[in-house]
mmCIF file of C-alpha atoms in Angstrom:
data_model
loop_
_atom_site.group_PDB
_atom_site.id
_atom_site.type_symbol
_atom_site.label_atom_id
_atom_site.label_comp_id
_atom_site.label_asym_id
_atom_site.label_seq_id
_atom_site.Cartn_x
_atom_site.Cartn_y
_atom_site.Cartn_z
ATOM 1 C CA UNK E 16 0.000 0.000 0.000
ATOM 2 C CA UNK E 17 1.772 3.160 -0.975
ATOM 3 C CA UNK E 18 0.411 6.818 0.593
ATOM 4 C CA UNK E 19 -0.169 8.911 -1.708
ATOM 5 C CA UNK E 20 -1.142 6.370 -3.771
ATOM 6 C CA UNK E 21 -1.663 6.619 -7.405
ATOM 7 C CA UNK E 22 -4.555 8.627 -8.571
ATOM 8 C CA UNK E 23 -2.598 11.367 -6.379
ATOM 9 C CA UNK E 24 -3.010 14.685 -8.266
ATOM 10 C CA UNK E 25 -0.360 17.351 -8.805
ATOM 11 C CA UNK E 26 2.586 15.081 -8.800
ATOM 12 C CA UNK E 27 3.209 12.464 -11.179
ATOM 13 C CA UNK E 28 5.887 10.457 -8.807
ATOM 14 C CA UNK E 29 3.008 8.733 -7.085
ATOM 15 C CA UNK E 30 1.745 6.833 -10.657
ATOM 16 C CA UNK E 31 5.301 5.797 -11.763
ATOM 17 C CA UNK E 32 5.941 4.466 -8.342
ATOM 18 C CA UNK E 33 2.925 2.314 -8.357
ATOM 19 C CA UNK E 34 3.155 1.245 -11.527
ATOM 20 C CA UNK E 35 6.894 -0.342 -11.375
ATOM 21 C CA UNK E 36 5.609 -2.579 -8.708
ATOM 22 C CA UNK E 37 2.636 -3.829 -10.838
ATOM 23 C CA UNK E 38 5.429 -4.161 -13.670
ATOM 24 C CA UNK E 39 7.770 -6.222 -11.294
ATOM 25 C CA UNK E 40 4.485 -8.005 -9.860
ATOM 26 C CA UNK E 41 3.858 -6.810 -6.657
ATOM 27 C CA UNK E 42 0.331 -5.866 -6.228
ATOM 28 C CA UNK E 43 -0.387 -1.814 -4.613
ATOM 29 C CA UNK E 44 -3.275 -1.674 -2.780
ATOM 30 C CA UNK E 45 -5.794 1.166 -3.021
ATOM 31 C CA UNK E 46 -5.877 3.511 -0.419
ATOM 32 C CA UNK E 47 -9.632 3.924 -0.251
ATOM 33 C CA UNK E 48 -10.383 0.104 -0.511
ATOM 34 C CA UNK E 49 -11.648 -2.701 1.024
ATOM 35 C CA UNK E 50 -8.497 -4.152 0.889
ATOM 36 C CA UNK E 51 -6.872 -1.353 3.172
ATOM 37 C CA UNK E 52 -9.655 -1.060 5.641
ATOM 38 C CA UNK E 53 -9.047 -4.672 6.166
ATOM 39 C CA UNK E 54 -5.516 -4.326 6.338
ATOM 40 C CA UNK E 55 -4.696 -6.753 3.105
ATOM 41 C CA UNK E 56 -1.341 -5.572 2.766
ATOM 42 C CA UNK E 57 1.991 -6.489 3.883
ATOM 43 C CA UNK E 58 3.788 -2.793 3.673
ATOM 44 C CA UNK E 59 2.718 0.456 4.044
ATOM 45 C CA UNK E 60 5.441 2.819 2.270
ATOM 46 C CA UNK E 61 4.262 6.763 3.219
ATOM 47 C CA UNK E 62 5.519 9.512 1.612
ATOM 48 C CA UNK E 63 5.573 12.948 3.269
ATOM 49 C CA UNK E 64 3.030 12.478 6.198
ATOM 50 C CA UNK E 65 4.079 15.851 7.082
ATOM 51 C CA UNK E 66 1.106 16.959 4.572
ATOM 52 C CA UNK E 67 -1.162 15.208 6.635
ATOM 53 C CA UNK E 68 -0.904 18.617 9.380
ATOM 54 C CA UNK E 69 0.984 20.755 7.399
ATOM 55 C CA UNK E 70 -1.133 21.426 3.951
ATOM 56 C CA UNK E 71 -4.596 21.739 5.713
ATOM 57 C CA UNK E 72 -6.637 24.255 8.312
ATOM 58 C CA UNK E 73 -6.226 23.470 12.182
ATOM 59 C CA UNK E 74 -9.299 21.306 12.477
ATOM 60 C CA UNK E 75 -8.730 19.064 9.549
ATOM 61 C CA UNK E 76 -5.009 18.723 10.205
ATOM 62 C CA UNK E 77 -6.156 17.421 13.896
ATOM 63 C CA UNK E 78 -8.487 14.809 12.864
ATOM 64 C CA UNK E 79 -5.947 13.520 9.633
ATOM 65 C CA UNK E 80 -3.540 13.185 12.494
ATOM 66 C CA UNK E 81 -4.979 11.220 15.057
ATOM 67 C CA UNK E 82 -6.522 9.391 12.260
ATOM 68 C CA UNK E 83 -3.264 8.413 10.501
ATOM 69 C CA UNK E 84 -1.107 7.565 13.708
ATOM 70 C CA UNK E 85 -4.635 5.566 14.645
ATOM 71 C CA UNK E 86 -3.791 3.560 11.192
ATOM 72 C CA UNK E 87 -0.256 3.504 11.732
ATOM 73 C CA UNK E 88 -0.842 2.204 15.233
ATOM 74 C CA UNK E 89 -2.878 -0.406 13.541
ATOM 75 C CA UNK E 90 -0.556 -1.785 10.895
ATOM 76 C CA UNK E 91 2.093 -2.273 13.985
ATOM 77 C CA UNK E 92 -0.312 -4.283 16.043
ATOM 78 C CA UNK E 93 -1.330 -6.739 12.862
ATOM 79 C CA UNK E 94 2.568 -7.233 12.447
ATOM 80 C CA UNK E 95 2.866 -4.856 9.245
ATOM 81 C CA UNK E 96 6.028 -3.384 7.934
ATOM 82 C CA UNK E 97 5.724 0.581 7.641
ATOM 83 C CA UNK E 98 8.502 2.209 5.360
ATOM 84 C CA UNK E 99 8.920 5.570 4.990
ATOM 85 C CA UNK E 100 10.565 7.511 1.958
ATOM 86 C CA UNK E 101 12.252 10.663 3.312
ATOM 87 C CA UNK E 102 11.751 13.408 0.745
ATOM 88 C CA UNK E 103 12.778 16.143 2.686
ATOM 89 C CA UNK E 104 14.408 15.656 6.068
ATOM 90 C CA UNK E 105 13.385 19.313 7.458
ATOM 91 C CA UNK E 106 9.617 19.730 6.125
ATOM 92 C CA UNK E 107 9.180 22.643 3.632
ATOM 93 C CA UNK E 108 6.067 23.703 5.373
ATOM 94 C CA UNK E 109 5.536 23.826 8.865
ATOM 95 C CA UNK E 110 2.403 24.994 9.483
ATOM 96 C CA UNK E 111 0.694 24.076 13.138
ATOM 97 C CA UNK E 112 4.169 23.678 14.153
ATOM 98 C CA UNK E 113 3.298 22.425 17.812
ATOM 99 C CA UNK E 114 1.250 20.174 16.289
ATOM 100 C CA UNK E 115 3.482 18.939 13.244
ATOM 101 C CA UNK E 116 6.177 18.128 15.424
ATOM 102 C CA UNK E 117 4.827 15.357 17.887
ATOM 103 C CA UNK E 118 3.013 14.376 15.300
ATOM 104 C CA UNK E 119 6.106 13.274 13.623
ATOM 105 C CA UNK E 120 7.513 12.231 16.710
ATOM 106 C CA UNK E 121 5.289 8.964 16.698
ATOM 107 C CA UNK E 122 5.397 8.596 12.567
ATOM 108 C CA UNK E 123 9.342 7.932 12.908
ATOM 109 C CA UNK E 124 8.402 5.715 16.214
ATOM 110 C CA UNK E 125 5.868 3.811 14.465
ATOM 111 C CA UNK E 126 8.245 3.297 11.344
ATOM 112 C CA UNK E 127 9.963 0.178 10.672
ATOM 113 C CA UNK E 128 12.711 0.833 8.214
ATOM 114 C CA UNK E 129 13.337 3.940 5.776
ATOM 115 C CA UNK E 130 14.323 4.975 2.301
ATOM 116 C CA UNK E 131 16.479 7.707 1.044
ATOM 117 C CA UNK E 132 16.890 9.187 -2.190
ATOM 118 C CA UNK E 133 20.869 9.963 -1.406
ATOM 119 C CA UNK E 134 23.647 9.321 1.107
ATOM 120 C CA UNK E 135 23.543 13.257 2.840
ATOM 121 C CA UNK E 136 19.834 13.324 3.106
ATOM 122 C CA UNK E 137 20.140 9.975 5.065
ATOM 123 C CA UNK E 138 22.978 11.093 7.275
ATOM 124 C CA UNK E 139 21.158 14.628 8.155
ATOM 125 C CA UNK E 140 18.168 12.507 9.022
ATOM 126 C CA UNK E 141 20.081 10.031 11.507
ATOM 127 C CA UNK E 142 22.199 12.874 13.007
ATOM 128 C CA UNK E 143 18.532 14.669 13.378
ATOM 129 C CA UNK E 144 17.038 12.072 15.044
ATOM 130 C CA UNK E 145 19.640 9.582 16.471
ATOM 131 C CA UNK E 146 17.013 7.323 18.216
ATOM 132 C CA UNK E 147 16.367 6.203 14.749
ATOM 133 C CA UNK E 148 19.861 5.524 13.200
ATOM 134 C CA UNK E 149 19.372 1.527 14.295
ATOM 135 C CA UNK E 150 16.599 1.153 12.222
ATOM 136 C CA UNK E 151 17.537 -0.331 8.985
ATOM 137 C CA UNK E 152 17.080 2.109 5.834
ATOM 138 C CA UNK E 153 18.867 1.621 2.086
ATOM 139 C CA UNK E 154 18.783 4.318 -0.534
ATOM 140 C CA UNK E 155 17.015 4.078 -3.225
ATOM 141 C CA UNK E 156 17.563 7.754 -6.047
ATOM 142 C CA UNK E 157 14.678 9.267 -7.424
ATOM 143 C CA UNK E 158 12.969 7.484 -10.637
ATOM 144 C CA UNK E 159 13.243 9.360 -13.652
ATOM 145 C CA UNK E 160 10.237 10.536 -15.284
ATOM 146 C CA UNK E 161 9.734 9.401 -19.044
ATOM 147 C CA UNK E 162 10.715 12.808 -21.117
ATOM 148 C CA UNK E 163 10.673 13.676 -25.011
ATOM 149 C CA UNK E 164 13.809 15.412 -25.737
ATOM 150 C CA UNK E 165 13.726 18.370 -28.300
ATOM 151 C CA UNK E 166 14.855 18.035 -31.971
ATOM 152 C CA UNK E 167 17.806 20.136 -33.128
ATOM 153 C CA UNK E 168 15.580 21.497 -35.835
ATOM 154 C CA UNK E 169 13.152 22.455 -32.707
ATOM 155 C CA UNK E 170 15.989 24.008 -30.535
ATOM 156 C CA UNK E 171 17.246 26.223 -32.817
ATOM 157 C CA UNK E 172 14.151 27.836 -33.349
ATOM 158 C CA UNK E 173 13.971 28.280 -30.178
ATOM 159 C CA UNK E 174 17.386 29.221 -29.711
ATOM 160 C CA UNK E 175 16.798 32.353 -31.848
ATOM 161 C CA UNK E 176 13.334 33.523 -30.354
ATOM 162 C CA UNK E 177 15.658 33.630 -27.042
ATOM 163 C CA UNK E 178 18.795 35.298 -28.202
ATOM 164 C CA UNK E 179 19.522 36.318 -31.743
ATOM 165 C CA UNK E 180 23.501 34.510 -32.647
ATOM 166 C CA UNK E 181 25.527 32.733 -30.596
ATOM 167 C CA UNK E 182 25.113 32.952 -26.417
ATOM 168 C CA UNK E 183 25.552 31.082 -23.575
ATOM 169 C CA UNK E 184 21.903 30.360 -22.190
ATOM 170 C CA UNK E 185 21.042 29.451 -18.744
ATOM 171 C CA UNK E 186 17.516 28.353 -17.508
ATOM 172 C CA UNK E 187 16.114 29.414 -14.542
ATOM 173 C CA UNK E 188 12.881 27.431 -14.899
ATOM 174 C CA UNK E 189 9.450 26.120 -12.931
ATOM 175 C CA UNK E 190 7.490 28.005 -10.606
ATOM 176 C CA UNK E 191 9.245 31.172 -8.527
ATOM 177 C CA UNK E 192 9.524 30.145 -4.887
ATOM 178 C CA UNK E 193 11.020 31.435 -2.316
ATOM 179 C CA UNK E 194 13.527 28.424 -1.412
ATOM 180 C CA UNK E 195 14.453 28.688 -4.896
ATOM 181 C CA UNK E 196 16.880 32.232 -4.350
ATOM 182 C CA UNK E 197 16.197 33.748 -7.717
ATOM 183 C CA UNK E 198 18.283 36.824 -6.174
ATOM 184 C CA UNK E 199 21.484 34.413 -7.018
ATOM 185 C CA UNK E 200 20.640 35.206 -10.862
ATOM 186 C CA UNK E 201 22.662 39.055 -10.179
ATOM 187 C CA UNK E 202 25.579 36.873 -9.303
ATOM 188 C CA UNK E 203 25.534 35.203 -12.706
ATOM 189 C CA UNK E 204 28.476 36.451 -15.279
ATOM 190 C CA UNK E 205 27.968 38.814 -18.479
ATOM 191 C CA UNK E 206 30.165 36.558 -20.506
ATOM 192 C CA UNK E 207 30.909 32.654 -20.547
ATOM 193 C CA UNK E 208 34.414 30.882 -20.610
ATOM 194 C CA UNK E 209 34.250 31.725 -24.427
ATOM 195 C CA UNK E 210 33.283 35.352 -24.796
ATOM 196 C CA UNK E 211 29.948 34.557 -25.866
ATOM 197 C CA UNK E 212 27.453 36.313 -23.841
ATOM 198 C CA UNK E 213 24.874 35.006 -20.678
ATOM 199 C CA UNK E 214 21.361 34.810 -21.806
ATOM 200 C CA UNK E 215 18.694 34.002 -18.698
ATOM 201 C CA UNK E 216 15.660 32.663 -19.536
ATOM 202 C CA UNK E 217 13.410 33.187 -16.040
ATOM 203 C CA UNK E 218 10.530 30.700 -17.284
ATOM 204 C CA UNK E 219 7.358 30.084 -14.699
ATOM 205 C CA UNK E 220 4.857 32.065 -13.046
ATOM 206 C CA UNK E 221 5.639 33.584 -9.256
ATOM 207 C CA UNK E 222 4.036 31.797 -5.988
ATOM 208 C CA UNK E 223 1.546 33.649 -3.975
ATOM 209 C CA UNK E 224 4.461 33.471 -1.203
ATOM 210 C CA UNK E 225 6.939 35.324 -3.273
ATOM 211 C CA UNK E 226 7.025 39.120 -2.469
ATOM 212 C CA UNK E 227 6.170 40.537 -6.043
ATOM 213 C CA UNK E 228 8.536 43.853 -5.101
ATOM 214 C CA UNK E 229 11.266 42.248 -4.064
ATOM 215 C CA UNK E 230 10.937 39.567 -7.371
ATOM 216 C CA UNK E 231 10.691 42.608 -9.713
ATOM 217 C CA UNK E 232 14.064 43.850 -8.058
ATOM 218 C CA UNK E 233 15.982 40.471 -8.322
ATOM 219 C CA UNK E 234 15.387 40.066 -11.733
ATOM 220 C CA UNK E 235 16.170 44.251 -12.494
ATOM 221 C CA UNK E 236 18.670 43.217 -10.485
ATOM 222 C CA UNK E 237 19.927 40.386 -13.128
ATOM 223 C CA UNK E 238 19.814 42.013 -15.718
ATOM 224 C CA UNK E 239 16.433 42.695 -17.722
ATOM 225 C CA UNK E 240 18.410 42.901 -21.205
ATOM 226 C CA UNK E 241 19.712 39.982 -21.028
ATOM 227 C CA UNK E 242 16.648 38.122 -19.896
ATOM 228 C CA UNK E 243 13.654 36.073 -21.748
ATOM 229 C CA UNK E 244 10.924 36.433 -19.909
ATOM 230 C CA UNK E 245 8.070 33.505 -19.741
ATOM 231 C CA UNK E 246 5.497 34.634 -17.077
ATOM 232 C CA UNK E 247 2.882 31.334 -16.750
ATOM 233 C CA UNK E 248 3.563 27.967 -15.229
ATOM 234 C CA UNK E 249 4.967 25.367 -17.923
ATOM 235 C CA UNK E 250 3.282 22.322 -18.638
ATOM 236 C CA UNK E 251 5.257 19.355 -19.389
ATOM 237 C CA UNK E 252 6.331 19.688 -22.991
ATOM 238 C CA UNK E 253 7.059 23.573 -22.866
ATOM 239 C CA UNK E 254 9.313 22.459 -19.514
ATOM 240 C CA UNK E 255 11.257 19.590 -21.427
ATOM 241 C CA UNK E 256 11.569 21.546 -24.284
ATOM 242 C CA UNK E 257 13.204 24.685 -22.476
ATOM 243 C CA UNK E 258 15.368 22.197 -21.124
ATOM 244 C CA UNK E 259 16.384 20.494 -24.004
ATOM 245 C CA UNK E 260 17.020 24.236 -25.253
ATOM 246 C CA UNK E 261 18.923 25.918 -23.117
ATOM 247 C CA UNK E 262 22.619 25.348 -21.755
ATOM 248 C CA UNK E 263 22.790 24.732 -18.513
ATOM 249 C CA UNK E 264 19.519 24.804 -16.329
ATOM 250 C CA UNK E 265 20.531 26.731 -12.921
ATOM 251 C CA UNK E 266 19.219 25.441 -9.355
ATOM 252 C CA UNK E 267 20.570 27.971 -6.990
ATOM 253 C CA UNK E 268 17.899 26.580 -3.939
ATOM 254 C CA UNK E 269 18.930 27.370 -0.371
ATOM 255 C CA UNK E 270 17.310 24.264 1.003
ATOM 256 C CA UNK E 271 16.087 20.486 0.292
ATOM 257 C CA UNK E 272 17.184 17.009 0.439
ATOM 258 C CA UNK E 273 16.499 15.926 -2.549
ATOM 259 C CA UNK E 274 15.663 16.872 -6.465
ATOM 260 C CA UNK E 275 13.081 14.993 -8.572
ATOM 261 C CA UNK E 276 13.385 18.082 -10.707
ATOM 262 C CA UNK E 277 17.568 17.894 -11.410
ATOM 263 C CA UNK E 278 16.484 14.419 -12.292
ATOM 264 C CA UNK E 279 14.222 15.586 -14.874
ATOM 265 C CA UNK E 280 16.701 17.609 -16.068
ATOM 266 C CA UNK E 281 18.973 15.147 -17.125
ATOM 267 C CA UNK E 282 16.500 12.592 -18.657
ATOM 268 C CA UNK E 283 15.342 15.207 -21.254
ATOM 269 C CA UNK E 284 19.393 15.801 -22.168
ATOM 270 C CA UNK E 285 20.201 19.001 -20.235
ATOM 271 C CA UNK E 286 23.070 20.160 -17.825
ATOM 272 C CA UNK E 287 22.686 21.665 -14.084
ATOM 273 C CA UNK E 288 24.547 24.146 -12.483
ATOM 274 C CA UNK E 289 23.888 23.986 -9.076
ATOM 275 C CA UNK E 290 23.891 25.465 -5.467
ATOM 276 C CA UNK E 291 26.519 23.410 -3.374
ATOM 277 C CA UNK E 292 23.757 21.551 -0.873
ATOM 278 C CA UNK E 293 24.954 17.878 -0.084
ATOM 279 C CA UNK E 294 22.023 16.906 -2.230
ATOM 280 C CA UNK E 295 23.313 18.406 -5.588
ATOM 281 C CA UNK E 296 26.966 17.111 -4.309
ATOM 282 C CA UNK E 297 25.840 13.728 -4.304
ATOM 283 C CA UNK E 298 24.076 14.352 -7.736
ATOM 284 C CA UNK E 299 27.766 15.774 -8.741
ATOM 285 C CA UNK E 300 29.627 12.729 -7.743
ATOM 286 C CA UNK E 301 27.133 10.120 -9.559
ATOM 287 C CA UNK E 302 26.939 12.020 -12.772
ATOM 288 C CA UNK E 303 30.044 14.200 -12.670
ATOM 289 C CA UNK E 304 31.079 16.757 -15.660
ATOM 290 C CA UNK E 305 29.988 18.095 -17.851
ATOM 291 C CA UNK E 306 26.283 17.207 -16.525
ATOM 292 C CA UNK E 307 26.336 18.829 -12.971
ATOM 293 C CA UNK E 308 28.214 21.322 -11.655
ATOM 294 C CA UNK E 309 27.699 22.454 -8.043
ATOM 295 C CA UNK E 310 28.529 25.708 -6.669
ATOM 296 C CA UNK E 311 29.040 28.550 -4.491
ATOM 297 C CA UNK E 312 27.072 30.901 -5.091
ATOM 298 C CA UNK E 313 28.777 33.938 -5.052
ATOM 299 C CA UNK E 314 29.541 35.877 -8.404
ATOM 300 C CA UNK E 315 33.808 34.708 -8.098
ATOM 301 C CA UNK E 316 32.440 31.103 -7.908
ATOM 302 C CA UNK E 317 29.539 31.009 -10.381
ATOM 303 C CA UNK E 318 31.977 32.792 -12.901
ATOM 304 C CA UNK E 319 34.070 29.814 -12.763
ATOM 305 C CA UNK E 320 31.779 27.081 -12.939
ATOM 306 C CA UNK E 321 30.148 29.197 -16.117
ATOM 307 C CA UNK E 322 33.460 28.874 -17.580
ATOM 308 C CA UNK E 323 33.784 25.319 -16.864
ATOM 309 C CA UNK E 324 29.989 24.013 -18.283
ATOM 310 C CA UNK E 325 31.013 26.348 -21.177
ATOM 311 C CA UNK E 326 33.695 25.525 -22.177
ATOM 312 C CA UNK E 327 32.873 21.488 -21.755
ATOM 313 C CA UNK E 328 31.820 20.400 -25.376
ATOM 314 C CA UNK E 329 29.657 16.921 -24.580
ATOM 315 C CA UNK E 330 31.375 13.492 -26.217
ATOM 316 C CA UNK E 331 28.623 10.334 -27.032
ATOM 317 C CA UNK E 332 30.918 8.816 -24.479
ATOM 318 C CA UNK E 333 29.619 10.982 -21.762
ATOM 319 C CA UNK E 334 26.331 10.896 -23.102
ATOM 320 C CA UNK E 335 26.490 7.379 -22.900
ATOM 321 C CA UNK E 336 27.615 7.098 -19.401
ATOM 322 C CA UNK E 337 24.662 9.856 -18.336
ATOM 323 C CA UNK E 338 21.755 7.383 -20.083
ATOM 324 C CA UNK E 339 23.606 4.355 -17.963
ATOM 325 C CA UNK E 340 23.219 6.293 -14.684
ATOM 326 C CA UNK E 341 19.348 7.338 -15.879
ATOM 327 C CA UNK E 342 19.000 3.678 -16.705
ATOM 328 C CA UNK E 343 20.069 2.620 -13.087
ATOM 329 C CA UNK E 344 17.164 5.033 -11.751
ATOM 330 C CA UNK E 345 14.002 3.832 -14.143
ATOM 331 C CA UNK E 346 11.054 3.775 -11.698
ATOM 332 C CA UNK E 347 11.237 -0.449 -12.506
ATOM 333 C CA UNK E 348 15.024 -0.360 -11.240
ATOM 334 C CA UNK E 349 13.863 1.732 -8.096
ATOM 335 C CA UNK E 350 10.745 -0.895 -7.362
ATOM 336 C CA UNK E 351 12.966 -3.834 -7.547
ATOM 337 C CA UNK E 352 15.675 -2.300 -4.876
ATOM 338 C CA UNK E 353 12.448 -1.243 -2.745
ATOM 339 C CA UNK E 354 10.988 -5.001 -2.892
ATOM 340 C CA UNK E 355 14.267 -6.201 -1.790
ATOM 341 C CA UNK E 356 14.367 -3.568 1.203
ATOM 342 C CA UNK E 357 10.893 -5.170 1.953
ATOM 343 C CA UNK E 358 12.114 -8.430 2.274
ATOM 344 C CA UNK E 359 14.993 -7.180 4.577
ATOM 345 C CA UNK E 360 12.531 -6.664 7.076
ATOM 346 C CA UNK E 361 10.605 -9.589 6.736
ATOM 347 C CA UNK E 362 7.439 -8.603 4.203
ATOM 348 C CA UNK E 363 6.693 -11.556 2.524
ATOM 349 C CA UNK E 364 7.702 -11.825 -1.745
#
């Protein structure tokens, strides 16, 4: 039984995930079913039960919690297995704080083993909370979402709608939030390792959270001559296309523990340029150049790692090393380590 499960909306990791166990045979039970009220399952693998409190209004965040650690409580006492993916070790949101917190308190008590998408985001979670560092846990990366990468013919037209003759072009793409530091775009250089000069291409629509002022002044900020401006959200063919398109996507986030999005990045062919969070380090040391480059984010230290994705012309043998390491992180791949973490604790299969 996975939770979300999925016919989750807004987030098409639930669906993949459910759908590499039915392809390795392991059946996913609904989450409104008969089947879960009656506790026909062997594992129950959560994902952020932080949204349980933290996406809803006091009342309904009360009664999803007591209701959830009442379930949780219940799949301990019929000898069940609970797994728990850790997305994000700190949660992004943490609204009813003094209610989120306990609240999580008994979710990691209840849980029997855990999954991690990296090696840092494990170790901050066990230095966190070292009562749970005995449990067992095995990481598992984040599947890679089926992309269609853009045609040359395609790019170039796009190319030219962005920046007329030859530039260095850097994405800055997906909705504006805060955690995402857009004010690091100022820091970016004029010029790349080859003279050619630094297009941005600020692509997504702002969250209500973002202070519009203080947005308008980060981009002035960066540079509003160089820039191509797209102001809505991108659906999923404008987003793999933009990233087929430009050079180098930049993530510049200030927190998180792991990226489904730099993942996405790669499967539809592009290159990251990076904050220097352990997450994107570990992302760094699996791929390596010329697909990520993590940095500092100060205008000294972005200048250099411009001039080092620049500069970098991409060989088939590289590209054929990136696809291997994509390969290795198909949804299918990632059910079949997950089934054998089940069977570490005892699940039947």
């Amino acid at each position: 039984m996975s939770v979300p499960g999925r016919t989750y909306i807004g987030n098409p990791y639930w669906k993949y995930f459910c759908e590499a166990f039915d392809a390795i045979g392991v059946d996913v039970v609904p989450v409104r079913s008969a089947d879960t009220m009656l506790l026909r399952f062997d594992v129950l693998h959560m994902h952020f039960p932080d949204h349980k409190v933290a996406e809803h209004p006091l009342p309904k965040a009360l009664v999803l919690a007591a209701s959830f650690l009442a379930f949780l409580g219940l799949v301990r006492l019929f000898g069940k297995k609970i797994v728990w993916t850790v997305h994000d070790v700190t949660p992004f949101k943490t609204r009813h704080r003094w209610l989120l917190m306990p609240y999580l308190a008994w979710v990691r008590r209840l849980t029997s083993g855990y999954v991690f998408m990296n090696r840092s985001s494990r170790e901050q979670f066990f230095k966190a909370y070292p009562d749970q560092a005995a449990k067992p846990s095995c990481l598992v990366g984040h599947g890679v979402f089926p992309t269609t990468r853009v045609s040359p013919e395609r790019r170039q037209i796009l190319r030219q709608e962005m920046h007329k003759g030859e530039a260095f072009i850097i994405g800055y793409l997906g909705d504006l939030k805060p955690y995402k530091n857009v004010d690091a775009l100022r820091h970016l250089p004029k010029t790349d390792g080859r003279g050619r000069p630094v297009v941005l291409v600020v692509a997504g629509r702002a969250d209500p959270l973002m202070d519009a002022d203080a947005l308008e002044a980060s981009l002035d900020a960066a540079g509003r001559e160089r820039m191509h401006r797209i102001d809505h959200r991108l659906d999923d063919a404008e987003m793999e296309e933009l990233i087929g398109t430009v050079d180098a996507v930049f993530l510049p986030y200030l927190i998180g523990s792991n990226s489904g999005f730099s993942i996405l990045v790669l499967s539809a062919g592009g290159r990251l340029l990076t904050s220097d969070l352990p997450m994107f380090t570990d992302l760094e040391e699996q791929f390596g150049a010329p697909w990520v480059y993590s940095s500092a984010l100060d205008a000294l230290s972005l200048t250099q790692a411009v001039d080092r994705v620049s500069t970098h012309d991409v060989t088939p043998e590289e590209e054929g090393r990136r696809d291997a390491a994509l390969a290795a992180l198909s949804f299918e791949a990632c059910g079949r380590e997950t089934l054998e973490f089940y069977r570490s604790l005892g699940a039947p299969g």
